[in-house]
Structure formats: C-alpha cells, structure tokens
Short mmCIF file of C-alpha atoms in Angstrom, two decimals:
data_model
loop_
_atom_site.label_atom_id
_atom_site.label_comp_id
_atom_site.label_asym_id
_atom_site.label_seq_id
_atom_site.Cartn_x
_atom_site.Cartn_y
_atom_site.Cartn_z
CA MET A 6 70.61 -40.58 91.22
CA ASN A 7 72.63 -41.95 94.19
CA ASN A 8 75.82 -40.02 93.23
CA ARG A 9 74.18 -36.60 93.64
CA THR A 10 75.95 -34.40 96.24
CA PRO A 11 73.74 -33.20 99.13
CA LEU A 12 73.25 -29.44 99.29
CA PHE A 13 75.20 -28.88 102.58
CA ALA A 14 77.98 -31.40 102.10
CA VAL A 15 81.47 -29.90 102.46
CA PRO A 16 84.61 -31.65 101.26
CA PHE A 17 86.40 -33.28 104.22
CA ARG A 18 89.69 -31.47 103.61
CA THR A 19 88.00 -28.06 103.76
CA ALA A 20 86.31 -28.95 107.02
CA LEU A 21 89.64 -29.94 108.58
CA LEU A 22 91.30 -26.67 107.53
CA ALA A 23 88.44 -24.73 109.03
CA LEU A 24 88.83 -26.56 112.36
CA THR A 25 92.56 -25.88 112.33
CA SER A 26 92.11 -22.17 111.92
CA LEU A 27 89.49 -22.19 114.68
CA SER A 28 91.91 -23.77 117.11
CA LEU A 29 94.59 -21.21 116.22
CA ALA A 30 92.13 -18.44 116.87
CA SER A 31 91.24 -19.80 120.32
CA GLY A 32 94.93 -19.91 121.21
CA ALA A 33 95.07 -16.14 120.95
CA LEU A 34 92.14 -15.46 123.29
CA ALA A 35 92.75 -13.86 126.69
CA ASN A 36 93.00 -16.18 129.64
CA THR A 37 92.54 -15.14 133.26
CA GLY A 38 93.35 -16.41 136.71
CA THR A 39 91.97 -14.86 139.88
CA ASP A 40 92.38 -14.94 143.62
CA THR A 41 90.27 -13.12 146.19
CA VAL A 42 90.42 -11.79 149.71
CA THR A 43 87.63 -10.21 151.73
CA ALA A 44 88.55 -6.77 152.99
CA THR A 45 86.90 -5.91 156.29
CA GLY A 46 87.01 -2.81 158.42
CA THR A 47 84.90 -0.88 160.88
CA VAL A 48 83.07 2.28 159.97
CA PRO A 49 84.92 5.42 161.11
CA ALA A 50 84.37 6.53 164.70
CA PRO A 51 83.69 10.27 165.00
CA THR A 52 86.12 12.17 167.22
CA VAL A 53 86.08 15.76 168.38
CA SER A 54 88.25 17.80 170.71
CA VAL A 55 87.75 21.33 171.99
CA VAL A 56 90.01 23.94 173.57
CA LEU A 57 89.22 27.33 175.11
CA MET A 58 91.53 29.89 173.56
CA THR A 59 92.49 33.42 174.53
CA ASP A 60 91.00 36.30 172.54
CA ALA A 61 94.31 37.52 171.13
CA ALA A 62 95.83 38.16 167.71
CA THR A 63 97.52 34.80 168.16
CA PRO A 64 95.13 32.81 170.34
CA ALA A 65 96.69 30.56 172.96
CA ASP A 66 95.32 27.89 175.27
CA PHE A 67 93.24 29.71 177.88
CA GLY A 68 94.58 27.57 180.68
CA THR A 69 92.56 26.54 183.75
CA GLY A 70 91.98 29.75 185.68
CA TYR A 71 88.98 31.93 184.80
CA ALA A 72 88.67 34.84 187.22
CA LEU A 73 85.38 36.66 187.83
CA ASN A 74 86.59 38.55 190.89
CA GLN A 75 84.01 40.45 192.93
CA LEU A 76 80.51 39.14 192.37
CA ASN A 77 77.23 40.79 193.22
CA ASN A 78 73.61 39.88 193.70
CA SER A 79 72.12 42.19 191.11
CA THR A 80 73.92 41.48 187.81
CA PHE A 81 76.12 38.87 186.20
CA ALA A 82 79.83 39.61 186.43
CA TYR A 83 81.77 38.29 183.45
CA GLY A 84 85.35 37.21 182.95
CA SER A 85 87.48 37.83 179.89
CA ASN A 86 86.52 36.73 176.41
CA PHE A 87 87.58 33.39 175.01
CA LEU A 88 87.33 31.62 171.67
CA ILE A 89 86.42 27.99 171.08
CA LYS A 90 88.80 25.96 168.94
CA LEU A 91 87.70 22.60 167.57
CA THR A 92 89.35 19.65 165.88
CA TYR A 93 87.22 16.84 164.58
CA ALA A 94 87.46 13.77 162.39
CA ASN A 95 85.11 11.30 160.75
CA VAL A 96 82.09 13.46 161.50
CA THR A 97 79.06 12.76 159.35
CA THR A 98 76.39 15.17 160.58
CA ASN A 99 77.29 18.00 162.94
CA VAL A 100 79.21 19.22 165.95
CA SER A 101 77.38 20.76 168.91
CA LEU A 102 78.62 22.67 171.94
CA ALA A 103 77.34 22.94 175.49
CA LEU A 104 78.55 24.55 178.70
CA SER A 105 77.93 23.07 182.11
CA GLY A 106 78.86 23.69 185.73
CA SER A 107 77.17 24.91 188.87
CA GLN A 108 77.67 25.92 192.44
CA ALA A 109 75.09 26.22 195.18
CA ASN A 110 73.81 29.77 195.70
CA TYR A 111 75.25 31.02 192.41
CA LEU A 112 73.71 31.37 188.97
CA LEU A 113 76.06 30.71 186.06
CA ALA A 114 75.62 31.99 182.52
CA TYR A 115 77.48 32.79 179.35
CA ARG A 116 77.24 35.50 176.73
CA HIS A 117 78.65 35.77 173.27
CA THR A 118 79.46 38.18 170.49
CA PRO A 119 79.48 36.64 167.03
CA SER A 120 81.76 38.38 164.55
CA GLY A 121 79.78 41.35 163.28
CA GLY A 122 76.95 40.42 165.62
CA THR A 123 75.65 41.78 168.86
CA LEU A 124 76.51 40.97 172.44
CA THR A 125 73.79 38.76 173.85
CA SER A 126 72.22 39.02 177.23
CA ASP A 127 72.91 36.40 179.89
CA VAL A 128 72.30 32.89 178.54
CA PRO A 129 71.84 30.11 181.09
CA PHE A 130 74.12 27.08 180.77
CA SER A 131 71.10 24.91 180.04
CA THR A 132 70.81 26.61 176.65
CA SER A 133 72.89 24.89 173.96
CA VAL A 134 75.79 26.99 172.72
CA GLY A 135 74.89 25.86 169.21
CA THR A 136 75.25 23.31 166.46
CA ALA A 137 77.08 23.50 163.15
CA THR A 138 76.84 21.15 160.20
CA ALA A 139 80.09 19.25 159.84
CA SER A 140 81.39 16.55 157.56
CA GLY A 141 84.68 14.72 157.52
CA THR A 142 87.68 16.23 159.21
CA ALA A 143 88.90 19.66 160.28
CA THR A 144 91.83 20.73 162.44
CA ASP A 145 92.06 23.86 164.60
CA THR A 146 88.89 25.48 163.34
CA TYR A 147 87.01 28.08 165.40
CA ALA A 148 83.38 28.21 166.43
CA SER A 149 81.72 31.11 164.66
CA GLY A 150 78.18 32.38 164.34
CA ALA A 151 76.13 35.22 162.96
CA THR A 152 74.19 38.10 164.50
CA THR A 153 72.68 36.50 167.59
CA THR A 154 73.74 32.90 166.91
CA ALA A 155 76.79 31.87 168.92
CA PHE A 156 77.74 28.86 166.86
CA ASN A 157 76.51 27.62 163.51
CA ALA A 158 79.69 27.51 161.45
CA PHE A 159 83.46 27.09 161.52
CA GLY A 160 86.10 29.60 160.57
CA THR A 161 89.31 31.37 161.45
CA SER A 162 90.09 32.86 164.85
CA THR A 163 89.49 36.39 163.59
CA GLY A 164 85.92 35.59 162.61
CA ALA A 165 85.24 33.50 165.70
CA THR A 166 82.54 34.18 168.24
CA ARG A 167 83.77 35.81 171.49
CA PHE A 168 82.43 34.02 174.55
CA ALA A 169 82.51 34.94 178.23
CA ILE A 170 81.30 33.17 181.36
CA GLY A 171 79.64 34.99 184.20
CA ALA A 172 78.09 34.43 187.59
CA LYS A 173 75.57 36.11 189.85
CA SER A 174 75.33 35.28 193.52
CA THR A 175 72.11 34.80 195.38
CA THR A 176 71.64 36.34 198.77
CA ALA A 177 72.22 32.93 200.32
CA ALA A 178 75.82 32.79 199.07
CA VAL A 179 78.36 32.92 201.89
CA THR A 180 81.35 31.23 200.23
CA SER A 181 83.38 32.37 197.24
CA LEU A 182 82.79 30.94 193.81
CA SER A 183 85.15 28.13 192.81
CA THR A 184 83.75 25.62 190.39
CA THR A 185 84.71 23.77 187.27
CA ILE A 186 83.01 24.86 184.06
CA THR A 187 82.98 22.26 181.31
CA LEU A 188 82.72 22.99 177.60
CA THR A 189 81.54 19.87 175.80
CA ALA A 190 81.77 19.31 172.06
CA THR A 191 79.70 16.46 170.67
CA ALA A 192 80.06 14.98 167.19
CA ASN A 193 76.92 13.80 165.44
CA MET B 20 96.03 -37.94 103.85
CA ARG B 21 92.96 -37.63 106.08
CA ARG B 22 94.88 -38.94 109.09
CA ARG B 23 97.66 -36.39 108.69
CA TYR B 24 95.17 -33.50 108.66
CA LEU B 25 93.41 -34.90 111.68
CA ALA B 26 96.71 -35.16 113.62
CA VAL B 27 97.66 -31.56 112.88
CA CYS B 28 94.26 -30.42 113.92
CA LEU B 29 94.28 -32.30 117.25
CA LEU B 30 97.78 -31.04 118.04
CA LEU B 31 96.76 -27.43 117.62
CA LEU B 32 93.60 -27.93 119.62
CA SER B 33 95.48 -29.47 122.52
CA CYS B 34 98.03 -26.65 122.51
CA ALA B 35 95.29 -24.08 122.70
CA SER B 36 93.51 -25.76 125.58
CA ALA B 37 96.79 -25.98 127.55
CA GLN B 38 97.02 -22.20 127.91
CA THR B 39 96.47 -21.51 131.59
CA VAL B 40 97.39 -18.80 134.04
CA SER B 41 96.77 -18.66 137.76
CA VAL B 42 97.50 -16.11 140.42
CA GLN B 43 97.70 -16.20 144.20
CA ILE B 44 97.80 -13.59 146.95
CA LEU B 45 100.64 -14.56 149.28
CA THR B 46 101.88 -13.44 152.66
CA ASP B 47 104.94 -11.22 152.87
CA ALA B 48 107.09 -13.74 154.71
CA SER B 49 110.42 -15.46 154.16
CA LEU B 50 108.36 -18.47 153.14
CA PRO B 51 105.33 -16.93 151.44
CA ALA B 52 102.07 -18.77 152.10
CA ASP B 53 98.53 -18.41 150.81
CA PHE B 54 97.18 -15.20 152.30
CA GLY B 55 93.86 -16.83 153.06
CA VAL B 56 90.54 -15.08 152.69
CA ASN B 57 90.59 -12.40 155.38
CA TYR B 58 92.14 -9.00 154.85
CA PRO B 59 91.37 -6.86 157.92
CA LEU B 60 91.81 -3.07 157.80
CA GLY B 61 90.64 -2.29 161.33
CA GLN B 62 89.23 1.15 162.04
CA THR B 63 88.70 3.10 158.81
CA ARG B 64 88.73 6.89 158.49
CA ASN B 65 87.12 9.68 156.49
CA ASP B 66 90.26 11.67 155.85
CA ALA B 67 92.82 9.10 154.78
CA TYR B 68 93.17 5.58 153.44
CA VAL B 69 93.80 2.89 156.01
CA TYR B 70 95.86 0.01 154.61
CA GLY B 71 96.14 -3.61 155.65
CA ALA B 72 99.08 -5.99 155.67
CA ASN B 73 101.58 -6.42 152.86
CA PHE B 74 101.08 -9.16 150.33
CA ILE B 75 102.99 -10.37 147.33
CA ILE B 76 101.67 -11.89 144.11
CA GLY B 77 102.50 -15.42 142.97
CA VAL B 78 102.01 -16.31 139.30
CA SER B 79 101.89 -19.65 137.49
CA TYR B 80 101.42 -20.08 133.78
CA ASP B 81 101.48 -22.55 130.92
CA LEU B 82 101.52 -20.61 127.69
CA PRO B 83 102.24 -22.16 124.26
CA SER B 84 102.87 -18.86 122.53
CA SER B 85 104.46 -15.61 123.57
CA SER B 86 101.96 -13.77 125.77
CA SER B 87 101.68 -10.70 127.89
CA LEU B 88 100.57 -10.83 131.54
CA THR B 89 98.72 -8.02 133.28
CA LEU B 90 97.46 -7.77 136.86
CA SER B 91 94.65 -5.74 138.36
CA LEU B 92 92.58 -5.52 141.54
CA SER B 93 88.85 -4.94 141.72
CA GLY B 94 86.20 -4.59 144.36
CA SER B 95 83.93 -1.92 145.79
CA GLN B 96 81.44 -1.08 148.51
CA ALA B 97 78.96 1.77 148.69
CA ASN B 98 80.22 4.77 150.70
CA TYR B 99 83.81 3.55 150.72
CA PHE B 100 86.73 4.27 148.43
CA LEU B 101 88.96 1.26 147.89
CA ALA B 102 92.54 1.49 146.75
CA TRP B 103 95.84 -0.32 146.61
CA THR B 104 99.35 0.92 147.19
CA VAL B 105 102.90 -0.27 146.86
CA ALA B 106 104.24 -0.46 150.41
CA GLY B 107 106.32 2.59 151.16
CA SER B 108 105.25 4.53 148.06
CA GLY B 109 102.64 6.65 149.79
CA ILE B 110 100.57 6.67 146.60
CA ASP B 111 96.90 5.64 146.69
CA GLN B 112 96.01 3.83 143.47
CA ALA B 113 92.44 3.31 142.33
CA MET B 114 91.03 -0.18 141.89
CA GLY B 115 91.27 -1.16 138.23
CA THR B 116 94.62 0.56 137.75
CA ALA B 117 97.20 -1.97 136.53
CA LEU B 118 99.42 -3.15 139.37
CA GLY B 119 102.49 -2.36 137.29
CA THR B 120 104.05 -2.89 133.91
CA ALA B 121 102.76 -5.89 131.94
CA VAL B 122 105.08 -8.89 131.78
CA SER B 123 105.73 -9.28 128.05
CA GLY B 124 107.07 -12.15 125.97
CA VAL B 125 106.06 -14.90 128.39
CA SER B 126 105.87 -18.45 127.06
CA GLY B 127 106.36 -21.99 128.28
CA SER B 128 105.49 -23.22 131.71
CA GLN B 129 106.40 -21.79 135.12
CA SER B 130 105.01 -22.21 138.62
CA ASN B 131 105.10 -19.92 141.62
CA VAL B 132 107.10 -17.00 140.37
CA TYR B 133 106.67 -13.59 141.97
CA TYR B 134 105.58 -10.43 140.26
CA ARG B 135 107.45 -7.15 140.49
CA GLN B 136 105.83 -3.89 139.40
CA ASP B 137 108.48 -3.22 136.73
CA GLY B 138 107.01 -6.08 134.68
CA THR B 139 109.38 -8.86 135.70
CA LEU B 140 108.84 -12.25 137.34
CA HIS B 141 111.20 -13.59 139.99
CA LEU B 142 111.96 -16.90 141.62
CA LEU B 143 112.86 -15.23 144.91
CA ALA B 144 110.03 -13.75 146.98
CA GLY B 145 112.39 -11.03 148.17
CA GLU B 146 112.39 -9.59 144.65
CA ALA B 147 108.61 -9.21 144.56
CA THR B 148 106.73 -5.95 145.01
CA ARG B 149 104.87 -5.54 148.32
CA TYR B 150 101.27 -4.45 147.83
CA ARG B 151 98.56 -3.38 150.27
CA ILE B 152 94.83 -2.88 149.98
CA GLY B 153 93.18 0.05 151.69
CA ALA B 154 89.89 1.84 152.18
CA ARG B 155 88.64 5.29 153.04
CA ALA B 156 85.12 5.89 154.25
CA THR B 157 82.92 8.72 153.02
CA PRO B 158 80.87 10.61 155.62
CA ALA B 159 77.82 8.71 154.37
CA ALA B 160 79.23 5.36 155.52
CA THR B 161 77.22 3.86 158.35
CA ALA B 162 77.94 0.16 157.78
CA ASP B 163 81.24 -1.60 158.36
CA LEU B 164 83.39 -2.51 155.39
CA ASN B 165 83.03 -6.08 154.20
CA THR B 166 83.67 -6.72 150.54
CA VAL B 167 85.44 -9.16 148.25
CA ILE B 168 88.56 -7.91 146.51
CA THR B 169 89.59 -9.82 143.39
CA LEU B 170 93.08 -10.01 141.97
CA THR B 171 92.95 -10.85 138.26
CA LEU B 172 95.82 -12.04 136.10
CA THR B 173 95.13 -11.80 132.38
CA SER B 174 97.21 -13.24 129.59
CA ASN B 175 96.83 -12.27 125.98
#
C-alpha cells in the first residue's frame, strides 16, 4: 500500500534534465538595453516674402519707381503691369495679399487681369487682392487667378495675374503724387 | 549522483542570468559623457529635417555565448516625422531602421565600447559613428515637438 507511486510523481533525474534544458533555452533569448533622450523643438514658423516683378518674358524685380505720369480728376490713370512673385515656407493654411498706401487728395486703386480672364474695373486698396490655399513651402511662385479673381492660386509667370496701380486726383489736389504703395503677403 | 546533476543545473542557470547588454547615448567629445535627457532641435520646418547635436553610442555587454548585437531608435509624435542620420551623410533614415550592420560573434564581457555603423565595436571614441536625431513638421503641426526617443540595443 505505502509503496504505491503517486500519479504525478516524476523521477528526480528526469526533473533535473528538464530544468537543465530550460536554462539552456533561456540563454538563447533576446536581451535588450535602452537609453532615452527627449527630443524637443518648436513648431515651424510660417514665413512669406513677396516681390513685384516686371511683366516680361523673363520677369525681373520691378524696382522702386512706379510712374503714373499725368493724372486727371475724371478717371484713374494706371502705370505699367506687374506680376506678384511669392516665396513661402511652413505655411499651413493660406497666403493672402493686400495693397495699401494713400495720399491726401488722391484716390488710389488697382486693377488686374487674370490669365484668360477679364480686366477688372478700379478696385480700391481696401479690397483684399485675394487669398490662396497654401501648404508647406514654395519658392518663386506667382500669384494667379481666374476670370475676375485676382489671386486664388499659384503658378508660373506666364499664367500669372497682371496687376496695375492707378490714381485719380480730386479737385483739391495741388501737389504731385508721390507715395509709397505697399504690397503685403500674409501667411495663415 | 543527485548532487552532480544539481551542480550542472545551477551552473547553466547562472550563466543564462548573467547575459546582459546595456547602451548609452554619449556626447561627441574627446571625453564622451552621458548625453543627458535633453535633445533640443530648435525651430523645426515643414520642408526639411532639422537635426540636433551629434552623439555616439556606448555599449557594454556580458554574454556567455556568441551573440549578435543590433541597434535601433524609436519614437514618434503626431504631425511630425522623426528620423536619424549619420553626420555628414545627408541621408534621412526612418525611426526603426537599424543604425548599421549588426555586431556579430560577440561573447564575453566588455564595458564602454563604441559602436560604428559597419558593425564593429571600438575602444576609441574617435572610431565611433556620429549620429543625429531630427524632425520635420507636417503642415498640420500646431504643437511644439516634445517626445521621448529610445535607443535600443538587442542581443540574440
């Protein structure tokens, strides 16, 4: 009765061999070591730059002089056409354009001809030149539009919108026009 | 007889538990030091990766049997791409890509040796490969970058 072997008893030698093979197996398992650093950085800052360019086969910087010559009280007199060249980086939403400038006793305006579009009537400076969806980075891209929209896209110089700035004097004007016109590009 | 089996068993168990590897991110200096926890990248960009300072990789191991060592970097943050590069290579490498050839046939014990991307370990820091971690933001990124990057050394 007392010499009967229990059901789950395993000979000692067998148990030892099993343990040995287990330890060999664990010796082959992968082992890892780690070290960490915390990378930090600031979110990109949008940048945009804008240049007025001549309306030529090879556009060049327009420079600083924009002549309107003889003005009159009845209609806007316009200068030569220019293109708007833009370079931007890290933009997430859009780029918008605006013209500003004034002189007492003169009204200032702009007009534009999108590629394949029509020449607009006089647009006051208070009216936004336009906004185009933009994302990421672009270099030397031109403001372009469609039909009556001055600016809602980017493209090559050949497809760019032609802009011109004009002025009309009021009867109170006694001095010549000489004022700085600013084209502002805003990212996001 | 029982004692002899037990001794063999304990010996093998102790050998297995002695297998250790450790890795450290070190400064690229004539006397490399622990890089610490901060890895600043400064102003990130949308159009290119911006990389931080060089670091080198220090390895220590205690391996009873011939093993192979591999290294990788991991870490991520929404709206950012993270990468590593070998200084001067100009190649952006994705996180998870092995940092170089595995070091094969490693056994015994060694402390503070430096890894080179051709799969060799060196006693002189000057022989080590210079790595950098970088990030590029997507246009959707509105939060600053702040994420843990882990360097993992695996032996098998």
